[in-house]
Every structure is written in structure tokens, then in C-alpha cells.
């Protein structure tokens, strides 16, 4: 079982460039999430999705977009990269329910210069 | 006030020591609670859920005090492999999870 797979693992972007961070899960989880983690800080929720075709904003959605066309995939798009978006990005998934833990991918380290 | 607050540490303890981490949360409507472990430059991994009556998993014991909005994690007989950052996580409902910044633990020989 692959679990949650994120690509790429590392990327350097120039200011103003765009890119898509890929996330796929094979656990048949309904819920998927995107977080960012800045040094010394807790994870902040960017966007989440409770199922295919449904997405919603988290705490820090500005500068990002998402789509959920299938249960398995939840890509995160940066349209106009800014230095403030330099961070580690984690995708996660879970079953519905408040007691369900989230399972994380191994992250994408993104630097914007 | 932060939604989830943890002592950032670092906690430096010898092998075999007992160490306790605390976490407070601000939203009284929080519905469920977890401890995650995060190794350096890795993803968070679930350590254990925290139940109202307290729960134990081997050397790890988690406690919840809803009245004081406080969660704790106790690690007994620390191992070198316990060195990591421990994240306190609170679910506000609708899968809205809020993460503490983490407490860093280093276990030394």
C-alpha cells in the first residue's frame, strides 16, 4: 500500500511562476487536505475536500487553488508564486468522522526565490 | 492566544527517563484529540488518539482534561528512537484539525 503520495519532493520556483503539487491516495479516503508547515510553526490548513467535486477553504487559502475530480487525487496549484509561499507542503487523507486520524504524505519542500 | 499551545522545548533527557509534555487548547467545542510524532524533515505520523478516560499504549500514556482544556503525553523509559517532535492536534469538528507547533524531544545515551 502506497498510502499518500506527493510529487515532487523538492522544487525551486522563481517569483511569479506557477506550479501544481500532486497528491494521490490509494486508501479510498473520502477526505483530503493540504497543509503548509513553516519552520517552528504548526501545520496550517490551506484547503480540504470531503469528496470528489467538493472543496473548501482552510485557514490560509490565499494564493492557492485546488480541485478534486477523483477520490484519489487532490492537486494544489500555486498560480503566482511569492516568497511567502516558501514552505513544506503536506497532503493528508482520512475517513470521515471526528475520531479518524489523518494520514500524511512525505511532503513537498518548495522554495520561491 | 494560540488555538493549540505547546512548550516548544527542547527537552533533553537521558535514556530511561520519564518525560511529560503538556498541551492546552482554546476552543471548548473541540471534539477529538491526538498526539502525532514528527521526525526531522519527515511527515507527521499518528502516535495515539487521546480519549476522555485517558489511554495507554506501551510506554506512552495520554490524558485529557476537558474542564481545563489540557492534554498531556507521558513517555516512560525513554529510548533513543523517541527523539522527535511531538505535535498536539485538536479536531474542532468537520475534520478541521488544528496543530500545535510541537515539542522537541532529544533522548541522549
PDB file of C-alpha atoms in Angstrom, chain B residues 9-15 17 19 21 83 104-108:
ATOM      1  CA  UNK B   9      11.259  22.598  24.388  1.00  0.00           C
ATOM      2  CA  UNK B  10      13.727  21.257  23.602  1.00  0.00           C
ATOM      3  CA  UNK B  11      13.528  18.579  26.238  1.00  0.00           C
ATOM      4  CA  UNK B  12      16.873  16.819  26.594  1.00  0.00           C
ATOM      5  CA  UNK B  13      16.612  13.657  28.677  1.00  0.00           C
ATOM      6  CA  UNK B  14      18.796  10.585  29.298  1.00  0.00           C
ATOM      7  CA  UNK B  15      17.756   7.150  28.128  1.00  0.00           C
ATOM      8  CA  UNK B  17      13.948   8.835  31.820  1.00  0.00           C
ATOM      9  CA  UNK B  19       9.193  12.815  30.312  1.00  0.00           C
ATOM     10  CA  UNK B  21       4.551  17.052  27.527  1.00  0.00           C
ATOM     11  CA  UNK B  83      13.813  11.599  19.768  1.00  0.00           C
ATOM     12  CA  UNK B 104      11.014  18.747  20.589  1.00  0.00           C
ATOM     13  CA  UNK B 105      12.466  15.796  22.483  1.00  0.00           C
ATOM     14  CA  UNK B 106      16.070  14.591  22.388  1.00  0.00           C
ATOM     15  CA  UNK B 107      16.911  11.402  24.236  1.00  0.00           C
ATOM     16  CA  UNK B 108      20.630  11.027  24.921  1.00  0.00           C
TER      17      UNK B 108
END
